[in-house]
Amino acid sequence: MKAKLTLAVGVAALIALIVTAAIWGTQPDYRVLFSNISDKDGGAIVAQLSQMNIPYRYSEGGGALLVPADKVHEARLKLASQGLPRGGNVGFEVMDGQKFGVTQFQEHINYQRALEGELARSIQSLSSVQAARVHLALPKQSVFLREQQKPSASVILTLHPGRIIDQNQVAGITHLVSASVSDLSPKQVSILDQNGTLLSAQTDTAAAQNHDPTQLKYVRELEEGLSRRIIGLIEPLVGRESVRAQIAADIDFTQVESTAETFAPNQGVDAKASIRSQTTLDAGNSPSGLGSGVPGALSNTPAAPQSAPISGTAGNTGAAGATNNGRREAVTNYEVDKTVRRIRNQTGTVKRVTAAVLINHRKSVDAEGKVTYTPIAEAEMTQIQALVREAIGFNKERGDSINIVNAPFSQEPVLAATEIAWWKDPSNISLGKEIGKGFAMLAGLLIVVFGVIRPAIKSAASAISSEPAEPKLIANQDGAMPALPSPDKTENQVDRIREIAKNDPAIVANVVRQWVGNNG
């Protein structure tokens, strides 16, 4: 019985090991379903996964929810149809479940919550933004114009670790919020980051100082391009990482647009001016002997004869009557040249460029492997200076300057890289765990087979072979049966026969069957 029990236990252990190995070998590969979700969304997602009979587990840090790789897309689509995850913000879906009899105040609050949630979702779609919250101050509309108040908005951004947001993105968020709310001015939108830094003020300051980000970017790209030119020319001569170059470019972003109206002389080849208009006025008195006045009878009547004066002669009088008084006026208007000049900001031109170049001493290695640094020859430095002048487009008239210095770089001691022991390598550790699981499974299988099942089988076989053989009745040579044993021996034999019949009835049945056959 003990051997049979041991054999049963061994077989059960073997089956358990086989089932465990099968389950471990067919374990699905888990992939990330969602990460960095709120507790509320996580609870709702777990409840839906349980209803869909999709297994799930959490990552080691608890920041991600994992499901089998073949169920990721199916789970996402089914959860998206139910509006999960909501991202912690309530959008316009809050308007779907409104009950009958909602007051105007509650409806206004729900609309404001929905608008804030939708704006936060739109802002979170930016790659640099991890989370966003939007607060809107929507004043109550008034029928009186003087009592109307302007709305305002505040936005709090939580950026991903190591990410930054530039001024163009801040301006984009500002205009997104202002365009989504009626009568909201971009100046009434305040944007802060998770550290409490006011980002919208930087945009206003740059605009007030006329610092166009596009212009600053153009200057930076120009300086970096000239630096790359210099390094690309000098490095093949002195070696890699042996040249440092810095460029400072003065860019003029003003462009002068002029319109001129010039009038050519029109009074001959040698004239210096052109005449627009000329007016001449002649005025004078007619002689006394001529008819004058209104045409008619009086004007046609001859004049009365003149009487001789008391003193003087008639000839003198006639001469005096023939005098003529006159006036002449001339007005000349000349054309005046006119020049109209307009100034506007556009992509500027280079006013001045300054370059600073630092070159390391030349490195040389002798036969023994010793490294030495020697200054560069003066002739070669002259050639390098000529190359730098050509690379930056040197112009002496606009005041460009170049400064090239040959000096040894400071050599920092190189620390020997500490190699991680192979038994401390994370990849080797994980591989060792997997191999250890396999060896543990194999060792358990061998222990069960050779330590439990095999000894149990041997024990059962030896027990069967040690059982007494079937008693046989042997006749004498003359054919007569042997004499019966004494009573004491008979009682002992009867007890033994009873024990044999109790342990193995088949042997007794065979003996009785043989007796019946012999008697028949």
mmCIF file of N, CA, C and O in Angstrom, residues 53-133:
data_model
loop_
_atom_site.group_PDB
_atom_site.id
_atom_site.type_symbol
_atom_site.label_atom_id
_atom_site.label_comp_id
_atom_site.label_asym_id
_atom_site.label_seq_id
_atom_site.Cartn_x
_atom_site.Cartn_y
_atom_site.Cartn_z
ATOM 1 N N ASN A 53 -13.624 40.162 -20.481
ATOM 2 C CA ASN A 53 -12.833 38.949 -20.254
ATOM 3 C C ASN A 53 -11.436 39.060 -20.891
ATOM 4 O O ASN A 53 -10.924 38.111 -21.507
ATOM 5 N N ILE A 54 -10.831 40.205 -20.754
ATOM 6 C CA ILE A 54 -9.478 40.437 -21.251
ATOM 7 C C ILE A 54 -8.541 40.497 -20.052
ATOM 8 O O ILE A 54 -8.718 41.341 -19.167
ATOM 9 N N PRO A 55 -7.566 39.611 -19.963
ATOM 10 C CA PRO A 55 -6.642 39.646 -18.810
ATOM 11 C C PRO A 55 -5.791 40.920 -18.856
ATOM 12 O O PRO A 55 -5.478 41.450 -19.924
ATOM 13 N N TYR A 56 -5.410 41.385 -17.696
ATOM 14 C CA TYR A 56 -4.607 42.605 -17.606
ATOM 15 C C TYR A 56 -3.677 42.484 -16.408
ATOM 16 O O TYR A 56 -3.873 41.662 -15.510
ATOM 17 N N ARG A 57 -2.688 43.309 -16.403
ATOM 18 C CA ARG A 57 -1.767 43.407 -15.278
ATOM 19 C C ARG A 57 -1.159 44.810 -15.281
ATOM 20 O O ARG A 57 -1.252 45.532 -16.273
ATOM 21 N N TYR A 58 -0.537 45.165 -14.160
ATOM 22 C CA TYR A 58 0.089 46.476 -14.023
ATOM 23 C C TYR A 58 1.603 46.341 -14.179
ATOM 24 O O TYR A 58 2.182 45.283 -13.917
ATOM 25 N N SER A 59 2.225 47.419 -14.629
ATOM 26 C CA SER A 59 3.678 47.433 -14.729
ATOM 27 C C SER A 59 4.296 47.493 -13.332
ATOM 28 O O SER A 59 3.590 47.652 -12.331
ATOM 29 N N GLU A 60 5.599 47.372 -13.266
ATOM 30 C CA GLU A 60 6.271 47.326 -11.971
ATOM 31 C C GLU A 60 6.055 48.606 -11.176
ATOM 32 O O GLU A 60 5.806 48.585 -9.992
ATOM 33 N N GLY A 61 6.131 49.763 -11.857
ATOM 34 C CA GLY A 61 5.907 51.024 -11.161
ATOM 35 C C GLY A 61 4.456 51.399 -11.022
ATOM 36 O O GLY A 61 4.132 52.402 -10.364
ATOM 37 N N GLY A 62 3.577 50.650 -11.651
ATOM 38 C CA GLY A 62 2.156 50.967 -11.582
ATOM 39 C C GLY A 62 1.738 52.111 -12.492
ATOM 40 O O GLY A 62 0.615 52.585 -12.398
ATOM 41 N N GLY A 63 2.622 52.538 -13.400
ATOM 42 C CA GLY A 63 2.284 53.654 -14.271
ATOM 43 C C GLY A 63 1.675 53.247 -15.588
ATOM 44 O O GLY A 63 1.314 54.119 -16.379
ATOM 45 N N ALA A 64 1.574 51.959 -15.860
ATOM 46 C CA ALA A 64 1.041 51.496 -17.139
ATOM 47 C C ALA A 64 0.147 50.287 -16.908
ATOM 48 O O ALA A 64 0.344 49.511 -15.964
ATOM 49 N N LEU A 65 -0.839 50.147 -17.775
ATOM 50 C CA LEU A 65 -1.764 49.023 -17.750
ATOM 51 C C LEU A 65 -1.440 48.133 -18.938
ATOM 52 O O LEU A 65 -1.407 48.592 -20.088
ATOM 53 N N LEU A 66 -1.170 46.832 -18.675
ATOM 54 C CA LEU A 66 -0.720 45.898 -19.696
ATOM 55 C C LEU A 66 -1.806 44.891 -20.010
ATOM 56 O O LEU A 66 -2.529 44.436 -19.108
ATOM 57 N N VAL A 67 -1.921 44.534 -21.281
ATOM 58 C CA VAL A 67 -2.835 43.486 -21.744
ATOM 59 C C VAL A 67 -2.071 42.625 -22.745
ATOM 60 O O VAL A 67 -1.002 43.014 -23.217
ATOM 61 N N PRO A 68 -2.580 41.419 -23.082
ATOM 62 C CA PRO A 68 -1.901 40.595 -24.088
ATOM 63 C C PRO A 68 -1.724 41.334 -25.403
ATOM 64 O O PRO A 68 -2.544 42.176 -25.787
ATOM 65 N N ALA A 69 -0.615 41.030 -26.078
ATOM 66 C CA ALA A 69 -0.269 41.776 -27.294
ATOM 67 C C ALA A 69 -1.337 41.653 -28.368
ATOM 68 O O ALA A 69 -1.589 42.603 -29.110
ATOM 69 N N ASP A 70 -1.985 40.491 -28.473
ATOM 70 C CA ASP A 70 -2.993 40.306 -29.512
ATOM 71 C C ASP A 70 -4.326 40.944 -29.157
ATOM 72 O O ASP A 70 -5.260 40.921 -29.966
ATOM 73 N N LYS A 71 -4.439 41.520 -27.955
ATOM 74 C CA LYS A 71 -5.691 42.145 -27.533
ATOM 75 C C LYS A 71 -5.577 43.672 -27.410
ATOM 76 O O LYS A 71 -6.553 44.311 -27.035
ATOM 77 N N VAL A 72 -4.415 44.225 -27.728
ATOM 78 C CA VAL A 72 -4.207 45.665 -27.498
ATOM 79 C C VAL A 72 -5.144 46.494 -28.362
ATOM 80 O O VAL A 72 -5.902 47.350 -27.879
ATOM 81 N N HIS A 73 -5.119 46.274 -29.672
ATOM 82 C CA HIS A 73 -5.918 47.104 -30.583
ATOM 83 C C HIS A 73 -7.419 46.880 -30.370
ATOM 84 O O HIS A 73 -8.205 47.829 -30.413
ATOM 85 N N GLU A 74 -7.795 45.649 -30.135
ATOM 86 C CA GLU A 74 -9.217 45.375 -29.884
ATOM 87 C C GLU A 74 -9.692 46.083 -28.628
ATOM 88 O O GLU A 74 -10.770 46.690 -28.605
ATOM 89 N N ALA A 75 -8.896 46.024 -27.557
ATOM 90 C CA ALA A 75 -9.289 46.691 -26.310
ATOM 91 C C ALA A 75 -9.348 48.202 -26.479
ATOM 92 O O ALA A 75 -10.259 48.858 -25.962
ATOM 93 N N ARG A 76 -8.396 48.771 -27.204
ATOM 94 C CA ARG A 76 -8.421 50.227 -27.396
ATOM 95 C C ARG A 76 -9.650 50.685 -28.163
ATOM 96 O O ARG A 76 -10.269 51.698 -27.830
ATOM 97 N N LEU A 77 -10.021 49.938 -29.204
ATOM 98 C CA LEU A 77 -11.188 50.319 -29.991
ATOM 99 C C LEU A 77 -12.472 50.203 -29.168
ATOM 100 O O LEU A 77 -13.345 51.081 -29.213
ATOM 101 N N LYS A 78 -12.594 49.128 -28.405
ATOM 102 C CA LYS A 78 -13.797 48.960 -27.593
ATOM 103 C C LYS A 78 -13.880 49.999 -26.489
ATOM 104 O O LYS A 78 -14.966 50.532 -26.188
ATOM 105 N N LEU A 79 -12.744 50.331 -25.880
ATOM 106 C CA LEU A 79 -12.757 51.354 -24.835
ATOM 107 C C LEU A 79 -13.000 52.735 -25.415
ATOM 108 O O LEU A 79 -13.657 53.576 -24.787
ATOM 109 N N ALA A 80 -12.482 52.985 -26.628
ATOM 110 C CA ALA A 80 -12.711 54.291 -27.258
ATOM 111 C C ALA A 80 -14.176 54.486 -27.603
ATOM 112 O O ALA A 80 -14.692 55.615 -27.546
ATOM 113 N N SER A 81 -14.864 53.405 -27.957
ATOM 114 C CA SER A 81 -16.298 53.528 -28.242
ATOM 115 C C SER A 81 -17.100 53.913 -27.006
ATOM 116 O O SER A 81 -18.196 54.461 -27.126
ATOM 117 N N GLN A 82 -16.548 53.661 -25.819
ATOM 118 C CA GLN A 82 -17.202 54.036 -24.570
ATOM 119 C C GLN A 82 -16.630 55.314 -23.974
ATOM 120 O O GLN A 82 -16.940 55.665 -22.841
ATOM 121 N N GLY A 83 -15.774 55.991 -24.731
ATOM 122 C CA GLY A 83 -15.225 57.263 -24.274
ATOM 123 C C GLY A 83 -14.137 57.145 -23.241
ATOM 124 O O GLY A 83 -13.945 58.064 -22.433
ATOM 125 N N LEU A 84 -13.398 56.045 -23.254
ATOM 126 C CA LEU A 84 -12.315 55.835 -22.289
ATOM 127 C C LEU A 84 -10.983 55.790 -23.024
ATOM 128 O O LEU A 84 -10.892 55.235 -24.128
ATOM 129 N N PRO A 85 -9.923 56.348 -22.454
ATOM 130 C CA PRO A 85 -9.945 57.142 -21.209
ATOM 131 C C PRO A 85 -10.386 58.578 -21.474
ATOM 132 O O PRO A 85 -10.164 59.118 -22.548
ATOM 133 N N ARG A 86 -10.991 59.165 -20.484
ATOM 134 C CA ARG A 86 -11.477 60.539 -20.630
ATOM 135 C C ARG A 86 -10.392 61.567 -20.386
ATOM 136 O O ARG A 86 -10.592 62.739 -20.647
ATOM 137 N N GLY A 87 -9.260 61.157 -19.847
ATOM 138 C CA GLY A 87 -8.171 62.092 -19.616
ATOM 139 C C GLY A 87 -8.385 63.036 -18.465
ATOM 140 O O GLY A 87 -7.684 64.029 -18.317
ATOM 141 N N GLY A 88 -9.340 62.792 -17.629
ATOM 142 C CA GLY A 88 -9.576 63.646 -16.472
ATOM 143 C C GLY A 88 -10.338 64.910 -16.785
ATOM 144 O O GLY A 88 -10.649 65.689 -15.890
ATOM 145 N N ASN A 89 -10.656 65.168 -18.061
ATOM 146 C CA ASN A 89 -11.381 66.365 -18.457
ATOM 147 C C ASN A 89 -12.728 65.973 -19.036
ATOM 148 O O ASN A 89 -12.830 65.020 -19.822
ATOM 149 N N VAL A 90 -13.726 66.707 -18.676
ATOM 150 C CA VAL A 90 -15.079 66.463 -19.161
ATOM 151 C C VAL A 90 -15.341 67.415 -20.309
ATOM 152 O O VAL A 90 -15.173 68.631 -20.173
ATOM 153 N N GLY A 91 -15.735 66.859 -21.459
ATOM 154 C CA GLY A 91 -16.011 67.678 -22.624
ATOM 155 C C GLY A 91 -17.488 67.910 -22.803
ATOM 156 O O GLY A 91 -18.277 67.931 -21.843
ATOM 157 N N PHE A 92 -17.883 68.099 -24.029
ATOM 158 C CA PHE A 92 -19.290 68.389 -24.323
ATOM 159 C C PHE A 92 -20.199 67.188 -24.089
ATOM 160 O O PHE A 92 -21.415 67.312 -24.221
ATOM 161 N N GLU A 93 -19.603 66.018 -23.749
ATOM 162 C CA GLU A 93 -20.483 64.887 -23.432
ATOM 163 C C GLU A 93 -21.246 65.105 -22.140
ATOM 164 O O GLU A 93 -22.214 64.385 -21.859
ATOM 165 N N VAL A 94 -20.836 66.103 -21.337
ATOM 166 C CA VAL A 94 -21.587 66.406 -20.121
ATOM 167 C C VAL A 94 -22.967 66.952 -20.451
ATOM 168 O O VAL A 94 -23.892 66.882 -19.635
ATOM 169 N N MET A 95 -23.130 67.488 -21.662
ATOM 170 C CA MET A 95 -24.426 68.028 -22.065
ATOM 171 C C MET A 95 -25.390 66.924 -22.492
ATOM 172 O O MET A 95 -26.590 67.186 -22.631
ATOM 173 N N ASP A 96 -24.857 65.703 -22.707
ATOM 174 C CA ASP A 96 -25.739 64.630 -23.175
ATOM 175 C C ASP A 96 -26.655 64.104 -22.078
ATOM 176 O O ASP A 96 -27.761 63.656 -22.355
ATOM 177 N N GLY A 97 -26.206 64.140 -20.848
ATOM 178 C CA GLY A 97 -26.982 63.541 -19.756
ATOM 179 C C GLY A 97 -27.764 64.549 -18.942
ATOM 180 O O GLY A 97 -28.025 64.304 -17.759
ATOM 181 N N GLN A 98 -28.103 65.685 -19.515
ATOM 182 C CA GLN A 98 -28.865 66.677 -18.761
ATOM 183 C C GLN A 98 -30.293 66.199 -18.528
ATOM 184 O O GLN A 98 -30.922 65.634 -19.416
ATOM 185 N N LYS A 99 -30.765 66.463 -17.322
ATOM 186 C CA LYS A 99 -32.108 66.052 -16.948
ATOM 187 C C LYS A 99 -33.102 67.165 -17.244
ATOM 188 O O LYS A 99 -32.741 68.329 -17.417
ATOM 189 N N PHE A 100 -34.341 66.786 -17.264
ATOM 190 C CA PHE A 100 -35.404 67.763 -17.511
ATOM 191 C C PHE A 100 -35.565 68.663 -16.275
ATOM 192 O O PHE A 100 -35.526 68.200 -15.144
ATOM 193 N N GLY A 101 -35.670 69.930 -16.537
ATOM 194 C CA GLY A 101 -35.842 70.881 -15.447
ATOM 195 C C GLY A 101 -34.542 71.502 -14.970
ATOM 196 O O GLY A 101 -34.496 72.047 -13.857
ATOM 197 N N VAL A 102 -33.476 71.445 -15.774
ATOM 198 C CA VAL A 102 -32.206 72.058 -15.402
ATOM 199 C C VAL A 102 -32.347 73.569 -15.469
ATOM 200 O O VAL A 102 -32.895 74.118 -16.439
ATOM 201 N N THR A 103 -31.849 74.250 -14.452
ATOM 202 C CA THR A 103 -31.955 75.707 -14.416
ATOM 203 C C THR A 103 -30.965 76.329 -15.385
ATOM 204 O O THR A 103 -30.029 75.682 -15.854
ATOM 205 N N GLN A 104 -31.169 77.616 -15.649
ATOM 206 C CA GLN A 104 -30.281 78.317 -16.560
ATOM 207 C C GLN A 104 -28.877 78.432 -15.988
ATOM 208 O O GLN A 104 -27.884 78.347 -16.712
ATOM 209 N N PHE A 105 -28.762 78.580 -14.676
ATOM 210 C CA PHE A 105 -27.452 78.664 -14.042
ATOM 211 C C PHE A 105 -26.693 77.347 -14.190
ATOM 212 O O PHE A 105 -25.504 77.325 -14.534
ATOM 213 N N GLN A 106 -27.371 76.219 -13.959
ATOM 214 C CA GLN A 106 -26.724 74.915 -14.108
ATOM 215 C C GLN A 106 -26.322 74.661 -15.562
ATOM 216 O O GLN A 106 -25.247 74.114 -15.836
ATOM 217 N N GLU A 107 -27.166 75.071 -16.472
ATOM 218 C CA GLU A 107 -26.822 74.895 -17.884
ATOM 219 C C GLU A 107 -25.603 75.735 -18.252
ATOM 220 O O GLU A 107 -24.733 75.266 -19.001
ATOM 221 N N HIS A 108 -25.508 76.949 -17.717
ATOM 222 C CA HIS A 108 -24.347 77.793 -17.985
ATOM 223 C C HIS A 108 -23.070 77.178 -17.395
ATOM 224 O O HIS A 108 -22.007 77.174 -18.044
ATOM 225 N N ILE A 109 -23.167 76.627 -16.194
ATOM 226 C CA ILE A 109 -22.000 75.992 -15.563
ATOM 227 C C ILE A 109 -21.564 74.766 -16.361
ATOM 228 O O ILE A 109 -20.355 74.544 -16.589
ATOM 229 N N ASN A 110 -22.514 73.950 -16.806
ATOM 230 C CA ASN A 110 -22.169 72.766 -17.595
ATOM 231 C C ASN A 110 -21.514 73.150 -18.919
ATOM 232 O O ASN A 110 -20.555 72.496 -19.358
ATOM 233 N N TYR A 111 -22.015 74.207 -19.537
ATOM 234 C CA TYR A 111 -21.415 74.659 -20.791
ATOM 235 C C TYR A 111 -19.987 75.151 -20.560
ATOM 236 O O TYR A 111 -19.083 74.859 -21.352
ATOM 237 N N GLN A 112 -19.766 75.858 -19.473
ATOM 238 C CA GLN A 112 -18.417 76.346 -19.173
ATOM 239 C C GLN A 112 -17.469 75.177 -18.887
ATOM 240 O O GLN A 112 -16.329 75.158 -19.355
ATOM 241 N N ARG A 113 -17.933 74.170 -18.125
ATOM 242 C CA ARG A 113 -17.108 72.993 -17.865
ATOM 243 C C ARG A 113 -16.774 72.257 -19.150
ATOM 244 O O ARG A 113 -15.633 71.817 -19.351
ATOM 245 N N ALA A 114 -17.775 72.114 -20.023
ATOM 246 C CA ALA A 114 -17.539 71.423 -21.287
ATOM 247 C C ALA A 114 -16.532 72.174 -22.152
ATOM 248 O O ALA A 114 -15.630 71.571 -22.757
ATOM 249 N N LEU A 115 -16.654 73.504 -22.197
ATOM 250 C CA LEU A 115 -15.729 74.295 -23.004
ATOM 251 C C LEU A 115 -14.311 74.226 -22.440
ATOM 252 O O LEU A 115 -13.334 74.099 -23.193
ATOM 253 N N GLU A 116 -14.172 74.273 -21.136
ATOM 254 C CA GLU A 116 -12.850 74.151 -20.523
ATOM 255 C C GLU A 116 -12.234 72.777 -20.807
ATOM 256 O O GLU A 116 -11.037 72.663 -21.095
ATOM 257 N N GLY A 117 -13.056 71.725 -20.713
ATOM 258 C CA GLY A 117 -12.545 70.383 -20.979
ATOM 259 C C GLY A 117 -12.110 70.190 -22.422
ATOM 260 O O GLY A 117 -11.068 69.580 -22.695
ATOM 261 N N GLU A 118 -12.888 70.712 -23.360
ATOM 262 C CA GLU A 118 -12.510 70.574 -24.767
ATOM 263 C C GLU A 118 -11.244 71.349 -25.082
ATOM 264 O O GLU A 118 -10.385 70.876 -25.841
ATOM 265 N N LEU A 119 -11.086 72.541 -24.509
ATOM 266 C CA LEU A 119 -9.857 73.297 -24.725
ATOM 267 C C LEU A 119 -8.651 72.574 -24.125
ATOM 268 O O LEU A 119 -7.564 72.541 -24.725
ATOM 269 N N ALA A 120 -8.839 71.987 -22.937
ATOM 270 C CA ALA A 120 -7.732 71.238 -22.316
ATOM 271 C C ALA A 120 -7.344 70.037 -23.165
ATOM 272 O O ALA A 120 -6.150 69.733 -23.331
ATOM 273 N N ARG A 121 -8.318 69.341 -23.737
ATOM 274 C CA ARG A 121 -8.002 68.201 -24.611
ATOM 275 C C ARG A 121 -7.243 68.656 -25.847
ATOM 276 O O ARG A 121 -6.294 67.987 -26.290
ATOM 277 N N SER A 122 -7.641 69.783 -26.418
ATOM 278 C CA SER A 122 -6.948 70.279 -27.609
ATOM 279 C C SER A 122 -5.513 70.660 -27.282
ATOM 280 O O SER A 122 -4.595 70.387 -28.068
ATOM 281 N N ILE A 123 -5.298 71.275 -26.127
ATOM 282 C CA ILE A 123 -3.937 71.679 -25.758
ATOM 283 C C ILE A 123 -3.088 70.448 -25.445
ATOM 284 O O ILE A 123 -1.895 70.396 -25.748
ATOM 285 N N GLN A 124 -3.673 69.408 -24.845
ATOM 286 C CA GLN A 124 -2.921 68.190 -24.525
ATOM 287 C C GLN A 124 -2.492 67.422 -25.767
ATOM 288 O O GLN A 124 -1.611 66.564 -25.681
ATOM 289 N N SER A 125 -3.090 67.725 -26.918
ATOM 290 C CA SER A 125 -2.681 67.048 -28.139
ATOM 291 C C SER A 125 -1.304 67.497 -28.618
ATOM 292 O O SER A 125 -0.725 66.853 -29.500
ATOM 293 N N LEU A 126 -0.767 68.590 -28.068
ATOM 294 C CA LEU A 126 0.586 69.024 -28.421
ATOM 295 C C LEU A 126 1.599 68.031 -27.869
ATOM 296 O O LEU A 126 1.417 67.473 -26.791
ATOM 297 N N SER A 127 2.670 67.828 -28.602
ATOM 298 C CA SER A 127 3.648 66.803 -28.234
ATOM 299 C C SER A 127 4.389 67.135 -26.943
ATOM 300 O O SER A 127 4.795 66.226 -26.217
ATOM 301 N N SER A 128 4.574 68.416 -26.635
ATOM 302 C CA SER A 128 5.331 68.792 -25.445
ATOM 303 C C SER A 128 4.477 68.844 -24.188
ATOM 304 O O SER A 128 5.021 68.912 -23.089
ATOM 305 N N VAL A 129 3.170 68.828 -24.319
ATOM 306 C CA VAL A 129 2.268 69.020 -23.180
ATOM 307 C C VAL A 129 1.807 67.661 -22.682
ATOM 308 O O VAL A 129 1.292 66.842 -23.451
ATOM 309 N N GLN A 130 2.021 67.426 -21.403
ATOM 310 C CA GLN A 130 1.559 66.185 -20.784
ATOM 311 C C GLN A 130 0.138 66.324 -20.247
ATOM 312 O O GLN A 130 -0.673 65.408 -20.387
ATOM 313 N N ALA A 131 -0.169 67.438 -19.625
ATOM 314 C CA ALA A 131 -1.509 67.688 -19.092
ATOM 315 C C ALA A 131 -1.760 69.191 -19.135
ATOM 316 O O ALA A 131 -0.824 70.002 -19.176
ATOM 317 N N ALA A 132 -3.029 69.556 -19.142
ATOM 318 C CA ALA A 132 -3.404 70.970 -19.216
ATOM 319 C C ALA A 132 -4.725 71.167 -18.484
ATOM 320 O O ALA A 132 -5.593 70.275 -18.461
ATOM 321 N N ARG A 133 -4.848 72.342 -17.876
ATOM 322 C CA ARG A 133 -6.092 72.751 -17.239
ATOM 323 C C ARG A 133 -6.416 74.158 -17.703
ATOM 324 O O ARG A 133 -5.537 75.021 -17.809
#
